[in-house]
């Protein structure tokens, strides 16, 4: 049986991305070079076992398993390689590695500053070229209902872009032994590896740091306002 | 080591919220005064135990735990303080309390009318000032794919705004012993405390009452068409 | 007590759907006739038991339960009734039934071609009238951050429309024993019955076939690029 199917071929350059409703395409292009993927390797839990496993060939124990790895996100605040992320992303990390946009190789990163109470940290890489910092906006002037874009590394899916709106602002939030006094709530999809990544307004400015989700729930995520970290960056850096 | 970080400071008044793509900001501002947060306290399950605990000092039993609390949402239909919600929000409630937008104190609310079969109820508060009713639209002219906004009180996060589209309409739905003949489906994030809250179109009109979710699923929520409650409100009130 | 409620009645034809921000309404109207709901009935797992149950009246076993049913989605590629779906939607199916948009009756469908490795299949129905094929676009020119629309049959909710953006593209993905070399990631809500359905750009062109989700996660779904199936359709059909 011979059949002919007429396949409608699209133009080589699609006009869908340039449709006037597609505001986020330009924003993503502008910011993605300023966002990095983080992978951490946990400290072996039992140091004694770890030493034995290195000294005695064939030593077999639970520590001979590869140490657990975790994903996180960060963003550039200085061309020399300074990156902001959540403190909880690097807390238990023995090694921190960072992947820049467009690179396949990971760079080692060092802790520069961290504040457990505020869940904020600065790490540093030795970049192959000056990095482009993200523009910092302010969460104070953000309005409920406005579009926001989250970029992150959920499950290691680097530079994952999700879109939603501001669901609420100035929320107090108590999680375990931490108190977040004033967070932004969004319905943009946030998953574990998004932690430390930027929440971005439609102008491409960072307004928050994606930090928490309520699980299980439908699209209830929280970001620390960027305003909270500005004085700490200044204080540390200058 | 002394370092200088150039922080890009945003203008005191951000232009992101006034970006032409941010249609929902205006809608949210218009409707939020007409939406209330509901918290209910369940009847103690075992009345005998409850009486004993009040009569005998030091009486200890499971009923000495605080009674379970639940969250819900409602919206204003009359300036005197008449509010619509779902019947299931208040069904097992011993006490109903309502928080108006911009107030921190809860007001006590009374049942006025409820219809278990339709899962609809009217409650009333004594407001400190005349309330502004939401504009009622119609679900009949709603089109699949159009933007909708849900405002609610999930996990007690009052006035949470989530955005999505109409996923389907005129759906029959059987849940437990109830039959919803004709519901609206949306992918706007709906969580338990959203029940009773309004589903709003891009013009700021109520088109439905957020009532059900499929759990677990990704963003499958259902609203009772506002048209279904209009005759019942009229009948009861006039 | 006599009360009057002023009900704001919307115009018989709402202007919300024609609001300039409601781009997706037109897209949905254009594509929905080209999308079908699929329901499959599994082969009985134990053929011997099945035969016994047919031969011996009153024979009772687990196989006397109705065989499991599953939902899926497909879309029209040829007016004669050729439909694309995922191979995994029909793999274990004993019977395949298809519901066209606007019809209540299911039509029987036959396997025409399937490729387990690529998770793609073509099935055929005998349509009551020539079907309207969807326009095929290309995933190659798609940009991260652009709007996409998924139409599918999650939980049998036919023609469910969900909206999101392209979260990533050219992702390699390993799932069980299959390797998807190059998938599109989206935050449009995808649920099990969406499998085989189209991912559509804002111009109404198919750019992918919704195939996978990460569960549990918030809005991480994957589609096979439409480009991957074009040569296979041509090869088979001509």
mmCIF file with all atom_site columns, C-alpha atoms in Angstrom, chain C residues 15-132:
data_model
loop_
_atom_site.group_PDB
_atom_site.id
_atom_site.type_symbol
_atom_site.label_atom_id
_atom_site.label_alt_id
_atom_site.label_comp_id
_atom_site.label_asym_id
_atom_site.label_entity_id
_atom_site.label_seq_id
_atom_site.pdbx_PDB_ins_code
_atom_site.Cartn_x
_atom_site.Cartn_y
_atom_site.Cartn_z
_atom_site.occupancy
_atom_site.B_iso_or_equiv
_atom_site.pdbx_formal_charge
_atom_site.auth_seq_id
_atom_site.auth_comp_id
_atom_site.auth_asym_id
_atom_site.auth_atom_id
_atom_site.pdbx_PDB_model_num
ATOM 1   C CA . UNK C 1 15  ? -15.162 39.982  26.398 1.00 0.00 ? 15  UNK C CA 1
ATOM 2   C CA . UNK C 1 16  ? -12.665 38.124  28.571 1.00 0.00 ? 16  UNK C CA 1
ATOM 3   C CA . UNK C 1 17  ? -11.888 35.494  25.925 1.00 0.00 ? 17  UNK C CA 1
ATOM 4   C CA . UNK C 1 18  ? -11.226 38.182  23.334 1.00 0.00 ? 18  UNK C CA 1
ATOM 5   C CA . UNK C 1 19  ? -8.923  40.175  25.635 1.00 0.00 ? 19  UNK C CA 1
ATOM 6   C CA . UNK C 1 20  ? -5.651  40.795  23.754 1.00 0.00 ? 20  UNK C CA 1
ATOM 7   C CA . UNK C 1 21  ? -3.694  38.747  26.335 1.00 0.00 ? 21  UNK C CA 1
ATOM 8   C CA . UNK C 1 22  ? -5.723  35.626  25.561 1.00 0.00 ? 22  UNK C CA 1
ATOM 9   C CA . UNK C 1 23  ? -3.585  34.337  22.676 1.00 0.00 ? 23  UNK C CA 1
ATOM 10  C CA . UNK C 1 24  ? -4.150  30.678  23.519 1.00 0.00 ? 24  UNK C CA 1
ATOM 11  C CA . UNK C 1 25  ? -7.909  30.713  22.906 1.00 0.00 ? 25  UNK C CA 1
ATOM 12  C CA . UNK C 1 26  ? -7.428  31.045  19.153 1.00 0.00 ? 26  UNK C CA 1
ATOM 13  C CA . UNK C 1 27  ? -4.683  28.404  19.136 1.00 0.00 ? 27  UNK C CA 1
ATOM 14  C CA . UNK C 1 28  ? -6.858  25.904  21.021 1.00 0.00 ? 28  UNK C CA 1
ATOM 15  C CA . UNK C 1 29  ? -9.800  26.456  18.651 1.00 0.00 ? 29  UNK C CA 1
ATOM 16  C CA . UNK C 1 30  ? -7.542  25.848  15.666 1.00 0.00 ? 30  UNK C CA 1
ATOM 17  C CA . UNK C 1 31  ? -5.930  22.622  16.901 1.00 0.00 ? 31  UNK C CA 1
ATOM 18  C CA . UNK C 1 32  ? -8.509  20.752  18.957 1.00 0.00 ? 32  UNK C CA 1
ATOM 19  C CA . UNK C 1 33  ? -10.177 18.962  16.030 1.00 0.00 ? 33  UNK C CA 1
ATOM 20  C CA . UNK C 1 34  ? -6.781  17.437  15.232 1.00 0.00 ? 34  UNK C CA 1
ATOM 21  C CA . UNK C 1 35  ? -6.327  15.895  18.684 1.00 0.00 ? 35  UNK C CA 1
ATOM 22  C CA . UNK C 1 36  ? -7.874  12.612  19.826 1.00 0.00 ? 36  UNK C CA 1
ATOM 23  C CA . UNK C 1 37  ? -8.360  10.776  23.106 1.00 0.00 ? 37  UNK C CA 1
ATOM 24  C CA . UNK C 1 38  ? -7.128  7.198   23.327 1.00 0.00 ? 38  UNK C CA 1
ATOM 25  C CA . UNK C 1 39  ? -8.314  4.491   25.685 1.00 0.00 ? 39  UNK C CA 1
ATOM 26  C CA . UNK C 1 40  ? -6.651  1.094   25.706 1.00 0.00 ? 40  UNK C CA 1
ATOM 27  C CA . UNK C 1 41  ? -7.630  -2.207  27.224 1.00 0.00 ? 41  UNK C CA 1
ATOM 28  C CA . UNK C 1 42  ? -4.738  -4.387  28.345 1.00 0.00 ? 42  UNK C CA 1
ATOM 29  C CA . UNK C 1 43  ? -4.228  -7.944  27.270 1.00 0.00 ? 43  UNK C CA 1
ATOM 30  C CA . UNK C 1 44  ? -5.251  -10.308 30.061 1.00 0.00 ? 44  UNK C CA 1
ATOM 31  C CA . UNK C 1 45  ? -1.985  -11.109 31.835 1.00 0.00 ? 45  UNK C CA 1
ATOM 32  C CA . UNK C 1 46  ? -2.583  -14.835 32.132 1.00 0.00 ? 46  UNK C CA 1
ATOM 33  C CA . UNK C 1 47  ? -3.925  -16.267 28.902 1.00 0.00 ? 47  UNK C CA 1
ATOM 34  C CA . UNK C 1 48  ? -4.535  -19.747 30.334 1.00 0.00 ? 48  UNK C CA 1
ATOM 35  C CA . UNK C 1 49  ? -6.701  -18.304 33.112 1.00 0.00 ? 49  UNK C CA 1
ATOM 36  C CA . UNK C 1 50  ? -8.490  -16.207 30.546 1.00 0.00 ? 50  UNK C CA 1
ATOM 37  C CA . UNK C 1 51  ? -9.311  -19.231 28.392 1.00 0.00 ? 51  UNK C CA 1
ATOM 38  C CA . UNK C 1 52  ? -10.501 -21.217 31.401 1.00 0.00 ? 52  UNK C CA 1
ATOM 39  C CA . UNK C 1 53  ? -12.759 -18.354 32.426 1.00 0.00 ? 53  UNK C CA 1
ATOM 40  C CA . UNK C 1 54  ? -14.356 -18.394 28.981 1.00 0.00 ? 54  UNK C CA 1
ATOM 41  C CA . UNK C 1 55  ? -14.719 -22.183 28.828 1.00 0.00 ? 55  UNK C CA 1
ATOM 42  C CA . UNK C 1 56  ? -15.999 -22.864 32.310 1.00 0.00 ? 56  UNK C CA 1
ATOM 43  C CA . UNK C 1 57  ? -19.109 -20.922 33.324 1.00 0.00 ? 57  UNK C CA 1
ATOM 44  C CA . UNK C 1 58  ? -18.715 -19.499 36.785 1.00 0.00 ? 58  UNK C CA 1
ATOM 45  C CA . UNK C 1 59  ? -14.938 -19.868 36.686 1.00 0.00 ? 59  UNK C CA 1
ATOM 46  C CA . UNK C 1 60  ? -13.692 -17.238 39.084 1.00 0.00 ? 60  UNK C CA 1
ATOM 47  C CA . UNK C 1 61  ? -10.209 -15.817 39.202 1.00 0.00 ? 61  UNK C CA 1
ATOM 48  C CA . UNK C 1 62  ? -8.419  -12.519 39.152 1.00 0.00 ? 62  UNK C CA 1
ATOM 49  C CA . UNK C 1 63  ? -8.784  -12.487 35.378 1.00 0.00 ? 63  UNK C CA 1
ATOM 50  C CA . UNK C 1 64  ? -12.544 -12.222 35.708 1.00 0.00 ? 64  UNK C CA 1
ATOM 51  C CA . UNK C 1 65  ? -11.954 -8.607  36.750 1.00 0.00 ? 65  UNK C CA 1
ATOM 52  C CA . UNK C 1 66  ? -12.294 -6.220  33.858 1.00 0.00 ? 66  UNK C CA 1
ATOM 53  C CA . UNK C 1 67  ? -8.899  -5.806  32.174 1.00 0.00 ? 67  UNK C CA 1
ATOM 54  C CA . UNK C 1 68  ? -6.991  -2.631  33.149 1.00 0.00 ? 68  UNK C CA 1
ATOM 55  C CA . UNK C 1 69  ? -7.662  0.439   31.027 1.00 0.00 ? 69  UNK C CA 1
ATOM 56  C CA . UNK C 1 70  ? -5.260  3.242   30.283 1.00 0.00 ? 70  UNK C CA 1
ATOM 57  C CA . UNK C 1 71  ? -5.581  6.706   28.817 1.00 0.00 ? 71  UNK C CA 1
ATOM 58  C CA . UNK C 1 72  ? -3.459  8.351   26.169 1.00 0.00 ? 72  UNK C CA 1
ATOM 59  C CA . UNK C 1 73  ? -3.567  11.022  23.510 1.00 0.00 ? 73  UNK C CA 1
ATOM 60  C CA . UNK C 1 74  ? -2.877  11.185  19.783 1.00 0.00 ? 74  UNK C CA 1
ATOM 61  C CA . UNK C 1 75  ? -3.016  13.650  16.925 1.00 0.00 ? 75  UNK C CA 1
ATOM 62  C CA . UNK C 1 76  ? -4.007  13.574  13.275 1.00 0.00 ? 76  UNK C CA 1
ATOM 63  C CA . UNK C 1 77  ? -1.293  13.429  10.605 1.00 0.00 ? 77  UNK C CA 1
ATOM 64  C CA . UNK C 1 78  ? -3.453  12.430  7.624  1.00 0.00 ? 78  UNK C CA 1
ATOM 65  C CA . UNK C 1 79  ? -7.120  13.015  6.726  1.00 0.00 ? 79  UNK C CA 1
ATOM 66  C CA . UNK C 1 80  ? -7.681  9.269   6.193  1.00 0.00 ? 80  UNK C CA 1
ATOM 67  C CA . UNK C 1 81  ? -7.370  8.672   9.927  1.00 0.00 ? 81  UNK C CA 1
ATOM 68  C CA . UNK C 1 82  ? -3.653  8.232   10.605 1.00 0.00 ? 82  UNK C CA 1
ATOM 69  C CA . UNK C 1 83  ? -2.724  9.324   14.118 1.00 0.00 ? 83  UNK C CA 1
ATOM 70  C CA . UNK C 1 84  ? 0.604   9.675   15.939 1.00 0.00 ? 84  UNK C CA 1
ATOM 71  C CA . UNK C 1 85  ? 0.997   8.649   19.584 1.00 0.00 ? 85  UNK C CA 1
ATOM 72  C CA . UNK C 1 86  ? 3.650   7.199   21.897 1.00 0.00 ? 86  UNK C CA 1
ATOM 73  C CA . UNK C 1 87  ? 4.517   3.549   21.490 1.00 0.00 ? 87  UNK C CA 1
ATOM 74  C CA . UNK C 1 88  ? 4.177   3.050   25.249 1.00 0.00 ? 88  UNK C CA 1
ATOM 75  C CA . UNK C 1 89  ? 0.521   4.134   25.074 1.00 0.00 ? 89  UNK C CA 1
ATOM 76  C CA . UNK C 1 90  ? -0.390  1.116   22.944 1.00 0.00 ? 90  UNK C CA 1
ATOM 77  C CA . UNK C 1 91  ? 2.366   -1.384  23.848 1.00 0.00 ? 91  UNK C CA 1
ATOM 78  C CA . UNK C 1 92  ? 0.352   -3.649  26.136 1.00 0.00 ? 92  UNK C CA 1
ATOM 79  C CA . UNK C 1 93  ? -2.988  -2.883  24.530 1.00 0.00 ? 93  UNK C CA 1
ATOM 80  C CA . UNK C 1 94  ? -5.305  -5.623  23.431 1.00 0.00 ? 94  UNK C CA 1
ATOM 81  C CA . UNK C 1 95  ? -7.834  -3.101  22.145 1.00 0.00 ? 95  UNK C CA 1
ATOM 82  C CA . UNK C 1 96  ? -7.264  0.525   21.149 1.00 0.00 ? 96  UNK C CA 1
ATOM 83  C CA . UNK C 1 97  ? -10.217 2.930   20.995 1.00 0.00 ? 97  UNK C CA 1
ATOM 84  C CA . UNK C 1 98  ? -10.118 6.554   19.879 1.00 0.00 ? 98  UNK C CA 1
ATOM 85  C CA . UNK C 1 99  ? -12.522 9.420   20.510 1.00 0.00 ? 99  UNK C CA 1
ATOM 86  C CA . UNK C 1 100 ? -12.544 12.313  18.061 1.00 0.00 ? 100 UNK C CA 1
ATOM 87  C CA . UNK C 1 101 ? -13.274 15.834  19.299 1.00 0.00 ? 101 UNK C CA 1
ATOM 88  C CA . UNK C 1 102 ? -17.010 16.434  19.466 1.00 0.00 ? 102 UNK C CA 1
ATOM 89  C CA . UNK C 1 103 ? -17.945 12.756  19.353 1.00 0.00 ? 103 UNK C CA 1
ATOM 90  C CA . UNK C 1 104 ? -19.102 10.668  22.297 1.00 0.00 ? 104 UNK C CA 1
ATOM 91  C CA . UNK C 1 105 ? -18.597 7.301   20.622 1.00 0.00 ? 105 UNK C CA 1
ATOM 92  C CA . UNK C 1 106 ? -15.195 5.604   20.513 1.00 0.00 ? 106 UNK C CA 1
ATOM 93  C CA . UNK C 1 107 ? -13.836 4.250   17.229 1.00 0.00 ? 107 UNK C CA 1
ATOM 94  C CA . UNK C 1 108 ? -11.653 1.122   17.119 1.00 0.00 ? 108 UNK C CA 1
ATOM 95  C CA . UNK C 1 109 ? -8.070  1.799   16.058 1.00 0.00 ? 109 UNK C CA 1
ATOM 96  C CA . UNK C 1 110 ? -5.375  -0.422  14.569 1.00 0.00 ? 110 UNK C CA 1
ATOM 97  C CA . UNK C 1 111 ? -1.604  -0.376  14.953 1.00 0.00 ? 111 UNK C CA 1
ATOM 98  C CA . UNK C 1 112 ? 0.059   0.776   11.738 1.00 0.00 ? 112 UNK C CA 1
ATOM 99  C CA . UNK C 1 113 ? 3.662   1.240   12.795 1.00 0.00 ? 113 UNK C CA 1
ATOM 100 C CA . UNK C 1 114 ? 5.536   1.408   16.033 1.00 0.00 ? 114 UNK C CA 1
ATOM 101 C CA . UNK C 1 115 ? 9.099   1.901   17.163 1.00 0.00 ? 115 UNK C CA 1
ATOM 102 C CA . UNK C 1 116 ? 9.703   0.886   20.762 1.00 0.00 ? 116 UNK C CA 1
ATOM 103 C CA . UNK C 1 117 ? 13.169  2.411   20.888 1.00 0.00 ? 117 UNK C CA 1
ATOM 104 C CA . UNK C 1 118 ? 11.924  5.855   19.835 1.00 0.00 ? 118 UNK C CA 1
ATOM 105 C CA . UNK C 1 119 ? 8.622   5.440   21.765 1.00 0.00 ? 119 UNK C CA 1
ATOM 106 C CA . UNK C 1 120 ? 6.646   6.463   18.683 1.00 0.00 ? 120 UNK C CA 1
ATOM 107 C CA . UNK C 1 121 ? 3.686   4.839   16.967 1.00 0.00 ? 121 UNK C CA 1
ATOM 108 C CA . UNK C 1 122 ? 1.149   5.422   14.220 1.00 0.00 ? 122 UNK C CA 1
ATOM 109 C CA . UNK C 1 123 ? -2.384  4.078   14.588 1.00 0.00 ? 123 UNK C CA 1
ATOM 110 C CA . UNK C 1 124 ? -5.360  4.329   12.220 1.00 0.00 ? 124 UNK C CA 1
ATOM 111 C CA . UNK C 1 125 ? -9.077  4.794   12.595 1.00 0.00 ? 125 UNK C CA 1
ATOM 112 C CA . UNK C 1 126 ? -11.825 4.745   9.966  1.00 0.00 ? 126 UNK C CA 1
ATOM 113 C CA . UNK C 1 127 ? -13.071 8.311   10.419 1.00 0.00 ? 127 UNK C CA 1
ATOM 114 C CA . UNK C 1 128 ? -16.663 9.354   9.649  1.00 0.00 ? 128 UNK C CA 1
ATOM 115 C CA . UNK C 1 129 ? -15.278 12.286  7.643  1.00 0.00 ? 129 UNK C CA 1
ATOM 116 C CA . UNK C 1 130 ? -11.794 13.443  6.537  1.00 0.00 ? 130 UNK C CA 1
ATOM 117 C CA . UNK C 1 131 ? -9.758  14.566  9.567  1.00 0.00 ? 131 UNK C CA 1
ATOM 118 C CA . UNK C 1 132 ? -7.779  17.784  9.736  1.00 0.00 ? 132 UNK C CA 1
#
